[in-house]
PDB file of C-alpha atoms in Angstrom:
ATOM      1  CA  UNK A1365      79.363  63.001   2.761  1.00  0.00           C
ATOM      2  CA  UNK A1366      82.003  60.645   4.034  1.00  0.00           C
ATOM      3  CA  UNK A1367      81.061  57.162   4.735  1.00  0.00           C
ATOM      4  CA  UNK A1368      83.548  55.458   7.233  1.00  0.00           C
ATOM      5  CA  UNK A1369      83.822  51.603   7.609  1.00  0.00           C
ATOM      6  CA  UNK A1370      81.912  51.580  10.872  1.00  0.00           C
ATOM      7  CA  UNK A1371      78.833  53.251   9.054  1.00  0.00           C
ATOM      8  CA  UNK A1372      78.845  50.597   6.241  1.00  0.00           C
ATOM      9  CA  UNK A1373      79.247  47.798   8.675  1.00  0.00           C
ATOM     10  CA  UNK A1374      75.919  49.221  10.726  1.00  0.00           C
ATOM     11  CA  UNK A1375      74.136  49.389   7.534  1.00  0.00           C
ATOM     12  CA  UNK A1376      75.035  45.927   6.465  1.00  0.00           C
ATOM     13  CA  UNK A1377      73.757  44.440   9.895  1.00  0.00           C
ATOM     14  CA  UNK A1378      70.466  46.298   9.510  1.00  0.00           C
ATOM     15  CA  UNK A1379      69.989  44.930   6.285  1.00  0.00           C
ATOM     16  CA  UNK A1380      71.083  41.537   7.277  1.00  0.00           C
ATOM     17  CA  UNK A1381      68.774  41.482  10.118  1.00  0.00           C
ATOM     18  CA  UNK A1382      66.001  42.692   8.206  1.00  0.00           C
ATOM     19  CA  UNK A1383      66.490  39.965   5.670  1.00  0.00           C
ATOM     20  CA  UNK A1384      66.623  37.527   8.250  1.00  0.00           C
ATOM     21  CA  UNK A1385      63.596  38.761   9.704  1.00  0.00           C
ATOM     22  CA  UNK A1386      61.494  38.852   6.574  1.00  0.00           C
ATOM     23  CA  UNK A1387      62.662  35.288   5.853  1.00  0.00           C
ATOM     24  CA  UNK A1388      61.263  34.224   9.412  1.00  0.00           C
ATOM     25  CA  UNK A1389      57.812  36.018   8.796  1.00  0.00           C
ATOM     26  CA  UNK A1390      57.537  34.588   5.151  1.00  0.00           C
ATOM     27  CA  UNK A1391      58.312  30.834   6.078  1.00  0.00           C
ATOM     28  CA  UNK A1392      55.709  31.169   9.169  1.00  0.00           C
ATOM     29  CA  UNK A1393      52.928  32.854   6.929  1.00  0.00           C
ATOM     30  CA  UNK A1394      53.255  30.469   4.147  1.00  0.00           C
ATOM     31  CA  UNK A1395      53.872  27.353   6.250  1.00  0.00           C
ATOM     32  CA  UNK A1396      50.242  26.419   5.879  1.00  0.00           C
ATOM     33  CA  UNK A1397      46.612  28.028   5.572  1.00  0.00           C
ATOM     34  CA  UNK A1398      45.202  29.022   8.806  1.00  0.00           C
ATOM     35  CA  UNK A1399      43.097  31.713  10.609  1.00  0.00           C
ATOM     36  CA  UNK A1400      44.934  34.679  11.796  1.00  0.00           C
ATOM     37  CA  UNK A1401      44.614  35.874  15.629  1.00  0.00           C
ATOM     38  CA  UNK A1402      46.554  38.206  18.001  1.00  0.00           C
ATOM     39  CA  UNK A1403      48.296  37.785  21.458  1.00  0.00           C
ATOM     40  CA  UNK A1404      49.172  40.508  23.692  1.00  0.00           C
ATOM     41  CA  UNK A1405      51.822  39.066  25.984  1.00  0.00           C
ATOM     42  CA  UNK A1406      53.349  40.319  29.312  1.00  0.00           C
ATOM     43  CA  UNK A1407      56.163  38.854  30.964  1.00  0.00           C
ATOM     44  CA  UNK A1408      57.496  40.277  34.325  1.00  0.00           C
ATOM     45  CA  UNK A1409      60.370  39.049  36.393  1.00  0.00           C
ATOM     46  CA  UNK A1410      61.235  40.294  39.959  1.00  0.00           C
ATOM     47  CA  UNK A1411      64.776  39.392  40.986  1.00  0.00           C
ATOM     48  CA  UNK A1412      64.300  38.892  44.757  1.00  0.00           C
ATOM     49  CA  UNK A1413      67.981  38.519  45.355  1.00  0.00           C
ATOM     50  CA  UNK A1414      70.871  36.921  43.742  1.00  0.00           C
ATOM     51  CA  UNK A1415      69.129  33.472  44.421  1.00  0.00           C
ATOM     52  CA  UNK A1416      65.495  33.701  43.799  1.00  0.00           C
ATOM     53  CA  UNK A1417      63.305  35.486  41.489  1.00  0.00           C
ATOM     54  CA  UNK A1418      59.569  35.911  41.069  1.00  0.00           C
ATOM     55  CA  UNK A1419      57.920  35.210  37.695  1.00  0.00           C
ATOM     56  CA  UNK A1420      54.453  36.526  36.744  1.00  0.00           C
ATOM     57  CA  UNK A1421      53.010  36.453  32.967  1.00  0.00           C
ATOM     58  CA  UNK A1422      49.513  37.645  31.285  1.00  0.00           C
ATOM     59  CA  UNK A1423      48.483  36.589  27.998  1.00  0.00           C
ATOM     60  CA  UNK A1424      45.369  37.566  26.328  1.00  0.00           C
ATOM     61  CA  UNK A1425      44.864  35.696  23.011  1.00  0.00           C
ATOM     62  CA  UNK A1426      42.181  36.507  20.184  1.00  0.00           C
ATOM     63  CA  UNK A1427      40.866  34.578  17.540  1.00  0.00           C
ATOM     64  CA  UNK A1428      41.058  37.773  15.408  1.00  0.00           C
ATOM     65  CA  UNK A1429      42.795  41.092  15.550  1.00  0.00           C
ATOM     66  CA  UNK A1430      41.002  42.188  18.986  1.00  0.00           C
ATOM     67  CA  UNK A1431      37.932  41.339  20.707  1.00  0.00           C
ATOM     68  CA  UNK A1432      37.282  37.559  20.324  1.00  0.00           C
ATOM     69  CA  UNK A1433      38.748  36.332  23.170  1.00  0.00           C
ATOM     70  CA  UNK A1434      40.168  32.587  22.236  1.00  0.00           C
ATOM     71  CA  UNK A1435      42.077  32.321  25.964  1.00  0.00           C
ATOM     72  CA  UNK A1436      43.111  34.084  28.910  1.00  0.00           C
ATOM     73  CA  UNK A1437      46.211  32.967  30.611  1.00  0.00           C
ATOM     74  CA  UNK A1438      47.704  33.837  34.024  1.00  0.00           C
ATOM     75  CA  UNK A1439      50.867  32.105  34.939  1.00  0.00           C
ATOM     76  CA  UNK A1440      53.241  32.600  38.060  1.00  0.00           C
ATOM     77  CA  UNK A1441      56.026  30.910  39.789  1.00  0.00           C
ATOM     78  CA  UNK A1442      59.157  31.095  42.068  1.00  0.00           C
ATOM     79  CA  UNK A1443      62.430  30.210  40.687  1.00  0.00           C
ATOM     80  CA  UNK A1444      66.018  29.828  42.235  1.00  0.00           C
ATOM     81  CA  UNK A1445      69.437  30.351  40.178  1.00  0.00           C
ATOM     82  CA  UNK A1446      71.671  27.642  40.016  1.00  0.00           C
ATOM     83  CA  UNK A1447      74.359  29.601  38.621  1.00  0.00           C
ATOM     84  CA  UNK A1448      74.057  33.484  38.409  1.00  0.00           C
ATOM     85  CA  UNK A1449      72.022  34.463  35.675  1.00  0.00           C
ATOM     86  CA  UNK A1450      72.484  31.281  33.394  1.00  0.00           C
ATOM     87  CA  UNK A1451      70.658  28.353  34.991  1.00  0.00           C
ATOM     88  CA  UNK A1452      67.294  28.741  36.747  1.00  0.00           C
ATOM     89  CA  UNK A1453      64.893  26.106  37.904  1.00  0.00           C
ATOM     90  CA  UNK A1454      61.301  27.338  38.753  1.00  0.00           C
ATOM     91  CA  UNK A1455      57.902  26.035  40.024  1.00  0.00           C
ATOM     92  CA  UNK A1456      54.655  27.659  39.343  1.00  0.00           C
ATOM     93  CA  UNK A1457      50.917  27.779  38.801  1.00  0.00           C
ATOM     94  CA  UNK A1458      48.763  28.619  35.949  1.00  0.00           C
ATOM     95  CA  UNK A1459      45.298  29.437  35.442  1.00  0.00           C
ATOM     96  CA  UNK A1460      43.883  29.052  31.799  1.00  0.00           C
ATOM     97  CA  UNK A1461      40.377  30.109  30.585  1.00  0.00           C
ATOM     98  CA  UNK A1462      39.718  29.094  27.090  1.00  0.00           C
ATOM     99  CA  UNK A1463      36.509  30.071  24.952  1.00  0.00           C
ATOM    100  CA  UNK A1464      36.245  27.468  22.314  1.00  0.00           C
ATOM    101  CA  UNK A1465      33.847  27.426  19.186  1.00  0.00           C
ATOM    102  CA  UNK A1466      31.547  24.571  18.889  1.00  0.00           C
ATOM    103  CA  UNK A1467      32.146  22.875  15.825  1.00  0.00           C
ATOM    104  CA  UNK A1468      31.222  25.423  12.789  1.00  0.00           C
ATOM    105  CA  UNK A1469      28.264  27.420  14.625  1.00  0.00           C
ATOM    106  CA  UNK A1470      29.031  30.520  16.456  1.00  0.00           C
ATOM    107  CA  UNK A1471      28.283  29.405  19.720  1.00  0.00           C
ATOM    108  CA  UNK A1472      31.377  29.232  22.503  1.00  0.00           C
ATOM    109  CA  UNK A1473      31.833  26.949  25.557  1.00  0.00           C
ATOM    110  CA  UNK A1474      34.172  28.056  28.292  1.00  0.00           C
ATOM    111  CA  UNK A1475      36.746  25.546  29.491  1.00  0.00           C
ATOM    112  CA  UNK A1476      38.804  26.256  32.816  1.00  0.00           C
ATOM    113  CA  UNK A1477      42.169  24.744  33.283  1.00  0.00           C
ATOM    114  CA  UNK A1478      44.752  24.766  36.312  1.00  0.00           C
ATOM    115  CA  UNK A1479      48.164  23.870  35.832  1.00  0.00           C
ATOM    116  CA  UNK A1480      51.219  22.863  37.975  1.00  0.00           C
ATOM    117  CA  UNK A1481      54.664  23.139  36.433  1.00  0.00           C
ATOM    118  CA  UNK A1482      57.995  22.688  36.904  1.00  0.00           C
ATOM    119  CA  UNK A1483      60.796  24.006  34.445  1.00  0.00           C
ATOM    120  CA  UNK A1484      64.764  24.333  33.979  1.00  0.00           C
ATOM    121  CA  UNK A1485      66.096  27.359  31.709  1.00  0.00           C
ATOM    122  CA  UNK A1486      69.580  27.557  30.508  1.00  0.00           C
ATOM    123  CA  UNK A1487      71.190  30.395  28.734  1.00  0.00           C
ATOM    124  CA  UNK A1488      74.284  30.737  26.548  1.00  0.00           C
ATOM    125  CA  UNK A1489      76.194  33.426  24.695  1.00  0.00           C
ATOM    126  CA  UNK A1490      78.008  33.045  21.466  1.00  0.00           C
ATOM    127  CA  UNK A1491      79.130  36.518  20.176  1.00  0.00           C
ATOM    128  CA  UNK A1492      76.229  38.236  19.473  1.00  0.00           C
ATOM    129  CA  UNK A1493      74.001  35.179  19.944  1.00  0.00           C
ATOM    130  CA  UNK A1494      71.900  34.612  22.927  1.00  0.00           C
ATOM    131  CA  UNK A1495      70.783  31.234  23.064  1.00  0.00           C
ATOM    132  CA  UNK A1496      67.999  30.018  25.675  1.00  0.00           C
ATOM    133  CA  UNK A1497      66.744  26.295  26.238  1.00  0.00           C
ATOM    134  CA  UNK A1498      63.735  25.890  28.408  1.00  0.00           C
ATOM    135  CA  UNK A1499      62.241  22.349  29.381  1.00  0.00           C
ATOM    136  CA  UNK A1500      58.937  22.531  31.199  1.00  0.00           C
ATOM    137  CA  UNK A1501      56.883  19.711  32.804  1.00  0.00           C
ATOM    138  CA  UNK A1502      53.120  20.564  33.053  1.00  0.00           C
ATOM    139  CA  UNK A1503      50.260  18.783  35.269  1.00  0.00           C
ATOM    140  CA  UNK A1504      47.149  20.077  33.813  1.00  0.00           C
ATOM    141  CA  UNK A1505      43.674  19.795  35.499  1.00  0.00           C
ATOM    142  CA  UNK A1506      41.135  20.487  32.699  1.00  0.00           C
ATOM    143  CA  UNK A1507      37.290  20.446  34.096  1.00  0.00           C
ATOM    144  CA  UNK A1508      37.223  16.795  35.135  1.00  0.00           C
ATOM    145  CA  UNK A1509      40.258  15.549  33.329  1.00  0.00           C
ATOM    146  CA  UNK A1510      44.031  15.239  34.311  1.00  0.00           C
ATOM    147  CA  UNK A1511      46.884  15.199  31.954  1.00  0.00           C
ATOM    148  CA  UNK A1512      50.640  16.081  31.722  1.00  0.00           C
ATOM    149  CA  UNK A1513      52.615  17.408  29.067  1.00  0.00           C
ATOM    150  CA  UNK A1514      56.312  18.310  28.309  1.00  0.00           C
ATOM    151  CA  UNK A1515      57.457  21.116  26.289  1.00  0.00           C
ATOM    152  CA  UNK A1516      61.083  21.881  25.018  1.00  0.00           C
ATOM    153  CA  UNK A1517      61.727  25.774  23.923  1.00  0.00           C
ATOM    154  CA  UNK A1518      64.795  26.660  21.899  1.00  0.00           C
ATOM    155  CA  UNK A1519      65.148  30.676  21.542  1.00  0.00           C
ATOM    156  CA  UNK A1520      67.613  32.782  20.098  1.00  0.00           C
ATOM    157  CA  UNK A1521      68.163  36.686  20.017  1.00  0.00           C
ATOM    158  CA  UNK A1522      70.553  38.808  18.067  1.00  0.00           C
ATOM    159  CA  UNK A1523      71.154  42.109  19.036  1.00  0.00           C
ATOM    160  CA  UNK A1524      71.702  44.425  15.787  1.00  0.00           C
ATOM    161  CA  UNK A1525      73.044  47.969  16.830  1.00  0.00           C
ATOM    162  CA  UNK A1526      74.740  46.956  19.837  1.00  0.00           C
ATOM    163  CA  UNK A1527      76.834  43.849  20.685  1.00  0.00           C
ATOM    164  CA  UNK A1528      75.092  43.519  24.025  1.00  0.00           C
ATOM    165  CA  UNK A1529      71.368  43.484  24.991  1.00  0.00           C
ATOM    166  CA  UNK A1530      71.865  46.922  26.741  1.00  0.00           C
ATOM    167  CA  UNK A1531      69.387  50.083  26.348  1.00  0.00           C
ATOM    168  CA  UNK A1532      68.339  51.307  22.943  1.00  0.00           C
ATOM    169  CA  UNK A1533      69.129  48.069  21.437  1.00  0.00           C
ATOM    170  CA  UNK A1534      67.200  46.478  18.158  1.00  0.00           C
ATOM    171  CA  UNK A1535      67.232  42.726  18.177  1.00  0.00           C
ATOM    172  CA  UNK A1536      65.934  39.932  16.076  1.00  0.00           C
ATOM    173  CA  UNK A1537      64.119  36.925  17.911  1.00  0.00           C
ATOM    174  CA  UNK A1538      63.175  33.540  17.072  1.00  0.00           C
ATOM    175  CA  UNK A1539      62.316  30.475  18.696  1.00  0.00           C
ATOM    176  CA  UNK A1540      60.596  27.048  18.393  1.00  0.00           C
ATOM    177  CA  UNK A1541      58.620  25.241  20.920  1.00  0.00           C
ATOM    178  CA  UNK A1542      57.232  21.512  20.878  1.00  0.00           C
ATOM    179  CA  UNK A1543      54.513  20.113  23.047  1.00  0.00           C
ATOM    180  CA  UNK A1544      54.431  16.340  23.824  1.00  0.00           C
ATOM    181  CA  UNK A1545      51.764  14.650  25.698  1.00  0.00           C
ATOM    182  CA  UNK A1546      52.452  11.857  28.181  1.00  0.00           C
ATOM    183  CA  UNK A1547      49.695   9.671  26.528  1.00  0.00           C
ATOM    184  CA  UNK A1548      48.300   9.244  22.837  1.00  0.00           C
ATOM    185  CA  UNK A1549      48.344  11.356  20.749  1.00  0.00           C
ATOM    186  CA  UNK A1550      52.122  12.196  21.614  1.00  0.00           C
ATOM    187  CA  UNK A1551      52.264  15.322  19.681  1.00  0.00           C
ATOM    188  CA  UNK A1552      50.319  18.128  20.972  1.00  0.00           C
ATOM    189  CA  UNK A1553      51.426  21.209  18.687  1.00  0.00           C
ATOM    190  CA  UNK A1554      54.549  22.915  17.856  1.00  0.00           C
ATOM    191  CA  UNK A1555      55.269  26.919  17.867  1.00  0.00           C
ATOM    192  CA  UNK A1556      57.309  28.644  15.607  1.00  0.00           C
ATOM    193  CA  UNK A1557      58.155  32.593  15.728  1.00  0.00           C
ATOM    194  CA  UNK A1558      59.962  35.235  14.564  1.00  0.00           C
ATOM    195  CA  UNK A1559      60.176  38.679  15.234  1.00  0.00           C
ATOM    196  CA  UNK A1560      61.782  42.369  15.971  1.00  0.00           C
ATOM    197  CA  UNK A1561      62.211  43.787  19.232  1.00  0.00           C
ATOM    198  CA  UNK A1562      63.729  46.900  20.904  1.00  0.00           C
ATOM    199  CA  UNK A1563      65.429  47.034  24.369  1.00  0.00           C
ATOM    200  CA  UNK A1564      64.619  50.212  25.944  1.00  0.00           C
ATOM    201  CA  UNK A1565      66.848  49.702  28.778  1.00  0.00           C
ATOM    202  CA  UNK A1566      68.300  46.426  30.609  1.00  0.00           C
ATOM    203  CA  UNK A1567      64.821  46.412  32.533  1.00  0.00           C
ATOM    204  CA  UNK A1568      62.344  46.691  29.674  1.00  0.00           C
ATOM    205  CA  UNK A1569      61.771  45.745  26.012  1.00  0.00           C
ATOM    206  CA  UNK A1570      58.895  45.402  23.465  1.00  0.00           C
ATOM    207  CA  UNK A1571      58.653  42.702  20.671  1.00  0.00           C
ATOM    208  CA  UNK A1572      56.327  42.357  17.708  1.00  0.00           C
ATOM    209  CA  UNK A1573      56.475  38.867  15.535  1.00  0.00           C
ATOM    210  CA  UNK A1574      54.672  36.594  13.852  1.00  0.00           C
ATOM    211  CA  UNK A1575      54.037  32.811  15.274  1.00  0.00           C
ATOM    212  CA  UNK A1576      52.772  29.843  13.567  1.00  0.00           C
ATOM    213  CA  UNK A1577      51.247  27.010  15.514  1.00  0.00           C
ATOM    214  CA  UNK A1578      50.976  23.420  14.019  1.00  0.00           C
ATOM    215  CA  UNK A1579      48.366  21.081  15.713  1.00  0.00           C
ATOM    216  CA  UNK A1580      47.967  17.579  14.883  1.00  0.00           C
ATOM    217  CA  UNK A1581      45.222  18.784  12.517  1.00  0.00           C
ATOM    218  CA  UNK A1582      45.250  22.122  11.026  1.00  0.00           C
ATOM    219  CA  UNK A1583      46.971  25.168  12.635  1.00  0.00           C
ATOM    220  CA  UNK A1584      46.790  28.932  13.365  1.00  0.00           C
ATOM    221  CA  UNK A1585      48.938  32.149  12.641  1.00  0.00           C
ATOM    222  CA  UNK A1586      49.213  34.898  15.390  1.00  0.00           C
ATOM    223  CA  UNK A1587      50.654  38.353  15.450  1.00  0.00           C
ATOM    224  CA  UNK A1588      52.103  38.730  18.926  1.00  0.00           C
ATOM    225  CA  UNK A1589      52.949  41.972  20.743  1.00  0.00           C
ATOM    226  CA  UNK A1590      55.185  41.105  23.514  1.00  0.00           C
ATOM    227  CA  UNK A1591      56.451  43.269  26.668  1.00  0.00           C
ATOM    228  CA  UNK A1592      59.220  41.908  28.813  1.00  0.00           C
ATOM    229  CA  UNK A1593      59.733  43.965  32.299  1.00  0.00           C
ATOM    230  CA  UNK A1594      62.386  43.345  35.063  1.00  0.00           C
ATOM    231  CA  UNK A1595      61.413  45.073  38.294  1.00  0.00           C
TER     232      UNK A1595
END
């Protein structure tokens, strides 16, 4: 069997990407002791025209693998492209239903939250690297309380077997997002994520990965199963 230079390069890229993914997951898992849960996430985006888009999102978050609901999040919003494909501003609304455990007992309490949010997303490409910055400002109505929060998301996607995110493309995904309250305590949480994705085509892709959340006290690890759909 003859192995040409292109085959060697492909094998090298696969091994390198697998090593990066393993390193990210190892860092997340070993970062601190915490309970392990699971998130099922759907992100949808409808391009209305060249300027406007509709975002829709469902997240079902569990304390364990499945069946012990921690949080249900429904988010939607309308966005406007400042430049084609790279810079987008969006205003939206989110409904969040949380089921929180009370101290160390098995009883749960329901917490309802309504959010209004504004965000700005900018994207950049450097060779194979796909970089995304997201700045989000939230106004949160939690039961009888009101608070505001800033979030900064920095994400990176790296295609493996293709130069671009086209059909039948494997890719590595990683991001970090920090949450800051507008009042004390300032630090709310930080999310660190690493995963492996597959782009079926330019409109649909799937992703699996580990996410570690660090709170002011303690933390949690989650397995994320994510679907992205442009329609």
